[in-house]
Every structure is written in structure tokens, then in C-alpha cells.
mmCIF file of C-alpha atoms and ligand atoms in Angstrom:
data_model
loop_
_atom_site.group_PDB
_atom_site.id
_atom_site.type_symbol
_atom_site.label_atom_id
_atom_site.label_comp_id
_atom_site.label_asym_id
_atom_site.label_seq_id
_atom_site.Cartn_x
_atom_site.Cartn_y
_atom_site.Cartn_z
ATOM 1 C CA MET A 1 -52.019 28.077 -6.438
ATOM 2 C CA PRO A 2 -50.325 31.332 -7.604
ATOM 3 C CA ARG A 3 -46.559 31.397 -8.224
ATOM 4 C CA ARG A 4 -44.660 33.367 -5.610
ATOM 5 C CA ALA A 5 -42.095 35.955 -6.721
ATOM 6 C CA LEU A 6 -38.536 34.676 -6.480
ATOM 7 C CA ARG A 7 -36.661 35.676 -3.343
ATOM 8 C CA LYS A 8 -33.690 38.001 -3.857
ATOM 9 C CA ILE A 9 -30.338 36.321 -4.303
ATOM 10 C CA ASP A 10 -27.686 37.216 -1.726
ATOM 11 C CA PRO A 11 -25.194 39.320 -3.752
ATOM 12 C CA ALA A 12 -22.343 37.983 -1.596
ATOM 13 C CA LEU A 13 -22.845 34.430 -2.910
ATOM 14 C CA ASP A 14 -20.166 33.237 -5.328
ATOM 15 C CA LEU A 15 -21.994 31.419 -8.152
ATOM 16 C CA SER A 16 -18.892 30.693 -10.240
ATOM 17 C CA HIS A 17 -18.886 26.943 -9.545
ATOM 18 C CA HIS A 18 -22.666 26.440 -9.550
ATOM 19 C CA LEU A 19 -23.836 28.500 -12.538
ATOM 20 C CA LYS A 20 -22.452 27.966 -16.046
ATOM 21 C CA MET A 21 -23.396 29.844 -19.170
ATOM 22 C CA TRP A 22 -23.611 27.920 -22.453
ATOM 23 C CA ASP A 23 -20.329 29.371 -23.758
ATOM 24 C CA GLU A 24 -18.478 28.359 -20.594
ATOM 25 C CA LEU A 25 -19.152 24.636 -21.019
ATOM 26 C CA PRO A 26 -16.147 22.400 -21.709
ATOM 27 C CA ARG A 27 -15.735 21.501 -25.383
ATOM 28 C CA PRO A 28 -15.342 18.694 -26.163
ATOM 29 C CA TRP A 29 -17.768 17.806 -23.416
ATOM 30 C CA ASP A 30 -16.060 16.790 -20.169
ATOM 31 C CA ALA A 31 -18.267 16.488 -17.086
ATOM 32 C CA ALA A 32 -15.278 15.738 -14.853
ATOM 33 C CA ARG A 33 -13.835 19.167 -15.748
ATOM 34 C CA LEU A 34 -17.128 20.874 -14.921
ATOM 35 C CA PHE A 35 -17.421 19.222 -11.501
ATOM 36 C CA GLU A 36 -13.682 18.988 -10.840
ATOM 37 C CA ARG A 37 -14.102 15.282 -10.153
ATOM 38 C CA GLN A 38 -15.246 12.044 -11.836
ATOM 39 C CA ALA A 39 -18.589 10.639 -10.578
ATOM 40 C CA PRO A 40 -21.806 9.133 -11.973
ATOM 41 C CA LEU A 41 -23.747 11.931 -13.659
ATOM 42 C CA GLU A 42 -27.486 12.685 -13.409
ATOM 43 C CA VAL A 43 -29.083 15.434 -15.517
ATOM 44 C CA GLU A 44 -32.295 17.329 -14.802
ATOM 45 C CA VAL A 45 -33.893 19.323 -17.633
ATOM 46 C CA GLY A 46 -35.958 22.350 -16.555
ATOM 47 C CA SER A 47 -34.708 22.697 -12.973
ATOM 48 C CA GLY A 48 -36.925 25.660 -12.067
ATOM 49 C CA LYS A 49 -36.107 26.795 -8.523
ATOM 50 C CA GLY A 50 -33.743 23.863 -7.970
ATOM 51 C CA LEU A 51 -35.497 21.894 -5.247
ATOM 52 C CA PHE A 52 -34.745 18.539 -6.899
ATOM 53 C CA LEU A 53 -31.049 19.396 -7.401
ATOM 54 C CA HIS A 54 -30.734 20.563 -3.804
ATOM 55 C CA THR A 55 -32.408 17.495 -2.294
ATOM 56 C CA ALA A 56 -30.787 14.945 -4.590
ATOM 57 C CA ALA A 57 -27.252 16.407 -4.371
ATOM 58 C CA SER A 58 -27.523 16.464 -0.563
ATOM 59 C CA ALA A 59 -28.840 12.887 -0.394
ATOM 60 C CA MET A 60 -26.340 11.428 -2.906
ATOM 61 C CA PRO A 61 -22.957 13.110 -2.449
ATOM 62 C CA ALA A 62 -21.239 10.403 -4.542
ATOM 63 C CA HIS A 63 -23.154 11.484 -7.682
ATOM 64 C CA ASN A 64 -22.806 14.653 -9.762
ATOM 65 C CA PHE A 65 -26.049 16.489 -10.602
ATOM 66 C CA LEU A 66 -26.331 18.770 -13.613
ATOM 67 C CA GLY A 67 -29.415 20.945 -14.033
ATOM 68 C CA VAL A 68 -30.199 22.820 -17.216
ATOM 69 C CA GLU A 69 -32.675 25.686 -17.082
ATOM 70 C CA ILE A 70 -33.567 27.931 -20.002
ATOM 71 C CA ALA A 71 -35.005 30.804 -17.933
ATOM 72 C CA HIS A 72 -32.050 32.904 -16.792
ATOM 73 C CA LYS A 73 -33.597 34.081 -13.499
ATOM 74 C CA TYR A 74 -34.520 30.509 -12.463
ATOM 75 C CA ALA A 75 -31.085 29.179 -13.441
ATOM 76 C CA ARG A 76 -29.475 31.831 -11.203
ATOM 77 C CA PHE A 77 -31.923 31.162 -8.393
ATOM 78 C CA ALA A 78 -31.298 27.400 -8.471
ATOM 79 C CA ALA A 79 -27.514 27.934 -8.624
ATOM 80 C CA ALA A 80 -27.681 30.308 -5.652
ATOM 81 C CA ARG A 81 -29.558 27.687 -3.666
ATOM 82 C CA LEU A 82 -26.783 25.148 -4.368
ATOM 83 C CA ALA A 83 -24.043 27.667 -3.575
ATOM 84 C CA LYS A 84 -25.727 28.631 -0.310
ATOM 85 C CA HIS A 85 -25.630 24.988 0.773
ATOM 86 C CA SER A 86 -22.070 24.442 -0.576
ATOM 87 C CA LEU A 87 -23.208 21.545 -2.781
ATOM 88 C CA ALA A 88 -20.139 21.152 -4.988
ATOM 89 C CA ASN A 89 -21.683 18.084 -6.673
ATOM 90 C CA ALA A 90 -24.451 20.129 -8.339
ATOM 91 C CA VAL A 91 -24.188 22.653 -11.182
ATOM 92 C CA VAL A 92 -26.826 24.521 -13.189
ATOM 93 C CA ILE A 93 -26.404 25.413 -16.849
ATOM 94 C CA ASP A 94 -28.173 28.581 -17.954
ATOM 95 C CA GLY A 95 -29.306 27.212 -21.315
ATOM 96 C CA ASP A 96 -31.412 24.896 -23.433
ATOM 97 C CA GLY A 97 -31.675 21.233 -22.434
ATOM 98 C CA GLN A 98 -32.477 20.135 -25.980
ATOM 99 C CA ARG A 99 -29.220 21.687 -27.187
ATOM 100 C CA LEU A 100 -27.278 20.151 -24.306
ATOM 101 C CA PHE A 101 -28.471 16.683 -25.297
ATOM 102 C CA GLY A 102 -28.306 17.269 -29.044
ATOM 103 C CA GLU A 103 -24.874 18.922 -29.191
ATOM 104 C CA LEU A 104 -22.796 18.043 -26.141
ATOM 105 C CA LEU A 105 -23.661 15.010 -24.029
ATOM 106 C CA ALA A 106 -21.814 11.834 -25.011
ATOM 107 C CA ASP A 107 -23.291 8.393 -25.647
ATOM 108 C CA ALA A 108 -23.775 6.232 -22.517
ATOM 109 C CA SER A 109 -22.581 8.957 -20.122
ATOM 110 C CA LEU A 110 -25.556 9.446 -17.760
ATOM 111 C CA VAL A 111 -26.896 7.243 -14.987
ATOM 112 C CA ALA A 112 -30.193 9.156 -14.862
ATOM 113 C CA VAL A 113 -32.224 11.801 -16.661
ATOM 114 C CA HIS A 114 -34.917 13.704 -14.765
ATOM 115 C CA VAL A 115 -37.753 15.646 -16.366
ATOM 116 C CA TYR A 116 -40.317 16.994 -13.919
ATOM 117 C CA PHE A 117 -43.378 18.980 -15.011
ATOM 118 C CA PRO A 118 -42.078 20.195 -18.386
ATOM 119 C CA ASP A 119 -43.971 23.172 -19.843
ATOM 120 C CA PRO A 120 -47.271 21.790 -21.225
ATOM 121 C CA TRP A 121 -47.685 24.000 -24.320
ATOM 122 C CA TRP A 122 -51.426 23.542 -24.098
ATOM 123 C CA LYS A 123 -52.489 24.568 -27.628
ATOM 124 C CA LYS A 124 -52.385 21.755 -30.154
ATOM 125 C CA ARG A 125 -50.458 23.869 -32.655
ATOM 126 C CA HIS A 126 -47.788 24.396 -29.975
ATOM 127 C CA HIS A 127 -47.325 20.714 -29.099
ATOM 128 C CA LYS A 128 -44.289 20.600 -31.384
ATOM 129 C CA ARG A 129 -42.527 22.857 -28.851
ATOM 130 C CA ARG A 130 -42.855 20.259 -26.100
ATOM 131 C CA LEU A 131 -39.580 19.029 -24.637
ATOM 132 C CA MET A 132 -40.566 15.350 -24.668
ATOM 133 C CA ASN A 133 -40.468 14.903 -28.428
ATOM 134 C CA ASP A 134 -39.110 12.083 -30.526
ATOM 135 C CA ARG A 135 -35.678 13.629 -31.078
ATOM 136 C CA PHE A 136 -35.128 14.474 -27.422
ATOM 137 C CA LEU A 137 -36.207 10.992 -26.323
ATOM 138 C CA ARG A 138 -33.771 9.426 -28.769
ATOM 139 C CA ASP A 139 -31.038 11.593 -27.229
ATOM 140 C CA VAL A 140 -32.084 10.546 -23.721
ATOM 141 C CA SER A 141 -31.877 6.904 -24.739
ATOM 142 C CA ARG A 142 -28.508 7.427 -26.462
ATOM 143 C CA THR A 143 -26.927 9.206 -23.462
ATOM 144 C CA LEU A 144 -28.123 6.819 -20.735
ATOM 145 C CA VAL A 145 -25.830 3.963 -19.679
ATOM 146 C CA PRO A 146 -27.371 0.458 -19.739
ATOM 147 C CA GLY A 147 -29.478 0.264 -16.561
ATOM 148 C CA GLY A 148 -29.722 4.089 -16.428
ATOM 149 C CA ARG A 149 -33.073 5.656 -15.550
ATOM 150 C CA LEU A 150 -35.414 8.202 -17.090
ATOM 151 C CA HIS A 151 -37.768 9.846 -14.567
ATOM 152 C CA PHE A 152 -40.693 11.736 -16.060
ATOM 153 C CA TRP A 153 -43.481 13.335 -14.036
ATOM 154 C CA SER A 154 -46.256 15.637 -15.209
ATOM 155 C CA ASP A 155 -49.595 17.035 -14.096
ATOM 156 C CA VAL A 156 -50.905 17.109 -17.690
ATOM 157 C CA ARG A 157 -52.606 13.833 -18.568
ATOM 158 C CA ASP A 158 -52.510 14.205 -22.359
ATOM 159 C CA TYR A 159 -48.816 15.185 -22.355
ATOM 160 C CA PHE A 160 -48.025 12.277 -20.052
ATOM 161 C CA ASP A 161 -49.928 9.767 -22.199
ATOM 162 C CA ALA A 162 -48.463 11.094 -25.462
ATOM 163 C CA THR A 163 -44.929 10.849 -24.017
ATOM 164 C CA LEU A 164 -45.478 7.295 -22.814
ATOM 165 C CA ALA A 165 -46.726 6.381 -26.291
ATOM 166 C CA LEU A 166 -43.571 7.891 -27.860
ATOM 167 C CA ILE A 167 -41.347 6.049 -25.387
ATOM 168 C CA ALA A 168 -43.152 2.784 -26.124
ATOM 169 C CA MET A 169 -41.862 3.058 -29.704
ATOM 170 C CA ASN A 170 -38.289 3.344 -28.386
ATOM 171 C CA LYS A 171 -37.351 -0.262 -27.751
ATOM 172 C CA SER A 172 -34.354 0.590 -25.545
ATOM 173 C CA LEU A 173 -36.360 2.219 -22.726
ATOM 174 C CA VAL A 174 -38.208 -0.343 -20.598
ATOM 175 C CA GLY A 175 -41.234 0.755 -18.568
ATOM 176 C CA PRO A 176 -43.171 2.483 -17.252
ATOM 177 C CA LEU A 177 -41.989 1.150 -13.894
ATOM 178 C CA GLU A 178 -44.326 1.925 -11.022
ATOM 179 C CA VAL A 179 -43.624 5.059 -8.959
ATOM 180 C CA THR A 180 -45.674 5.419 -5.798
ATOM 181 C CA GLU A 181 -46.589 8.685 -4.107
ATOM 182 C CA ARG A 182 -45.404 8.973 -0.537
ATOM 183 C CA PRO A 183 -46.686 11.359 2.100
ATOM 184 C CA ALA A 184 -44.634 14.545 2.562
ATOM 185 C CA GLU A 185 -42.903 14.659 5.936
ATOM 186 C CA HIS A 186 -42.169 18.393 5.864
ATOM 187 C CA ASP A 187 -43.021 21.471 3.817
ATOM 188 C CA LEU A 188 -40.334 20.891 1.181
ATOM 189 C CA ASP A 189 -40.572 17.095 1.065
ATOM 190 C CA TYR A 190 -41.571 16.994 -2.613
ATOM 191 C CA ARG A 191 -39.573 16.064 -5.717
ATOM 192 C CA THR A 192 -39.902 19.609 -7.093
ATOM 193 C CA HIS A 193 -41.736 22.872 -6.435
ATOM 194 C CA PHE A 194 -44.292 21.979 -9.092
ATOM 195 C CA GLU A 195 -45.026 18.679 -7.406
ATOM 196 C CA ARG A 196 -45.542 20.571 -4.146
ATOM 197 C CA ARG A 197 -47.829 23.063 -5.872
ATOM 198 C CA MET A 198 -49.919 20.374 -7.557
ATOM 199 C CA ARG A 199 -50.297 18.208 -4.483
ATOM 200 C CA LEU A 200 -51.144 21.099 -2.164
ATOM 201 C CA GLY A 201 -53.657 22.270 -4.778
ATOM 202 C CA GLY A 202 -55.274 18.813 -4.887
ATOM 203 C CA GLU A 203 -54.209 18.165 -8.505
ATOM 204 C CA SER A 204 -53.180 14.774 -9.906
ATOM 205 C CA VAL A 205 -49.538 13.976 -10.560
ATOM 206 C CA PHE A 206 -48.601 11.321 -13.148
ATOM 207 C CA ARG A 207 -45.246 9.638 -12.580
ATOM 208 C CA ALA A 208 -43.225 7.237 -14.683
ATOM 209 C CA GLU A 209 -39.756 5.735 -14.613
ATOM 210 C CA PHE A 210 -37.960 3.872 -17.409
ATOM 211 C CA ARG A 211 -34.810 1.742 -17.498
ATOM 212 C CA LYS A 212 -32.378 1.761 -20.405
ATOM 213 C CA CYS A 213 -31.698 -1.800 -21.517
HETATM 214 C C1 SAM B 301 -43.308 24.040 -15.432
HETATM 215 S S1 SAM B 301 -41.665 24.438 -14.967
HETATM 216 C C2 SAM B 301 -41.193 23.075 -13.884
HETATM 217 C C3 SAM B 301 -39.966 23.398 -13.071
HETATM 218 C C4 SAM B 301 -39.472 22.244 -12.178
HETATM 219 N N1 SAM B 301 -39.094 21.092 -12.980
HETATM 220 C C5 SAM B 301 -40.528 21.851 -11.184
HETATM 221 O O1 SAM B 301 -41.095 20.745 -11.345
HETATM 222 O O2 SAM B 301 -40.772 22.623 -10.246
HETATM 223 C C6 SAM B 301 -40.764 24.002 -16.446
HETATM 224 C C7 SAM B 301 -39.360 24.555 -16.435
HETATM 225 O O3 SAM B 301 -38.651 24.093 -17.571
HETATM 226 C C8 SAM B 301 -37.884 25.161 -18.105
HETATM 227 N N2 SAM B 301 -37.610 24.824 -19.508
HETATM 228 C C9 SAM B 301 -38.480 24.827 -20.531
HETATM 229 N N3 SAM B 301 -37.890 24.429 -21.677
HETATM 230 C C10 SAM B 301 -36.605 24.158 -21.361
HETATM 231 C C11 SAM B 301 -35.475 23.725 -22.105
HETATM 232 N N4 SAM B 301 -35.562 23.480 -23.423
HETATM 233 N N5 SAM B 301 -34.305 23.570 -21.463
HETATM 234 C C12 SAM B 301 -34.194 23.843 -20.149
HETATM 235 N N6 SAM B 301 -35.227 24.271 -19.391
HETATM 236 C C13 SAM B 301 -36.410 24.414 -19.982
HETATM 237 C C14 SAM B 301 -38.750 26.362 -17.875
HETATM 238 O O4 SAM B 301 -38.033 27.571 -17.918
HETATM 239 C C15 SAM B 301 -39.310 26.064 -16.484
HETATM 240 O O5 SAM B 301 -38.462 26.549 -15.455
#
């Protein structure tokens, strides 16, 4: 299924709360300053068009949702979607998720980490560029609170299997816990746009969830 061009962003939208550039982030890290309130924090890496952030922030107003998206135009698009729906509990960082975890996020500060359909980097010599590498997974484990969750979904079997094998070596992440597919009740009733694309295109989706012990 081909990717549609991004819709134009309404120039009247104020993105100042919902879109943060790397240099604007609080240092030392302080999520409560970013969201202007204290609440359990969930982070999504690679937010794309922001469907997950929109749905999750609407469904769970008591949680803060932080997306990080390395592609500037997608970060803006996702932030505009949140601004349009006045979702003050969701913010998108225009930046690199690996840096966010490696340089800023504190130990035991997240109740969930979400990674949906990370770029596959198909060629073997490019696998080292994959997001779900040993260092990133150690950072995920370090930043989750006990009982916190890692959600990882992919349409690429070998990437999924290789990630599960890496996680199996990390004794503090328990799983994979079963995640069942449920029928979509409306056109946007999918975890993310990539899930929608894959399912409408008849492709398989591999889903896993882990619990920090
Ligand atoms: C295949 S798309 C999936 C988007 C979305 N998660 C979905 O399921 O619809 C992968 C996304 O991850 C972003 N991305 C890749 N590497 C990243 C990184 N290091 N930090 C943040 N975003 C990243 C890409 O720009 C892209 O938008």
C-alpha cells in the first residue's frame, strides 16, 4: 500500500506546547516541566504521524505521553495532530530516540516504552543501524519502573525474532507476554498507521510485550 503525502498543517495551530526541539528540552531532564504537571510517563520512539499518541493520550488523560520522531516533517505533523485535539498530555520531540534514552531519561522514570514498526534496515550490513540494539534495550530496561512495560511490534519477522533474542539475554525484561489482535471497529482503530497499512494490505504483524521486573 503506497504512503500518502502528508496533509498540510494548519498554519494557525500553535505547536509551542506539543512540539519540542532537542535544544529546548529541560536539562537536567524534568518531564514535569515539559508537561507542566507530574504524571506517569510513557514514551513512544518513532511516532510517525502520531496516531498512537493521539489515541493513547485521549484514552488515558491521567498519563503523560512523549513521542520522539527523528524525521522533522513527521514530528511536526504528529504535534499538529495533538494540538488540533488540545491534548496537553502529549508532546513530540523532534529528535533522536536513541539520544533521548542515552543522554536524558532518568533511571526508573517510565511506566511504558512503545516501539511500533521501527525502520527495518533490510540489508545485513545496515542491521547495526536498527533501533532495537543491545545498547538501546539496556536503556529501555534502565528507564522503566519495576512493573513497567515495553511494547514492540513489527512486520519484519527477522527483526522481530532478533529483538526477542536480544531481550531474552536481558534478565530484567520478562516476556514475551501474549498480545492478541482485535478487529478494527473503525478506519483509524489501529495502534499506528503502519499497523493499519500492514493489516489492510494483508501482511502479518508480530507483537510482543515485556514487563520490567
Ligand atoms: C516505519 S516508521 C513507523 C512509524 C510509526 N511507529 C507507525 O507504526 O506508524 C518508523 C519511524 O521511526 C522514525 N525513526 C527512525 N529512527 C528513529 C530514531 N532514532 N528516533 C526517533 N524516530 C526514529 C522514522 O522517522 C519513522 O517515522
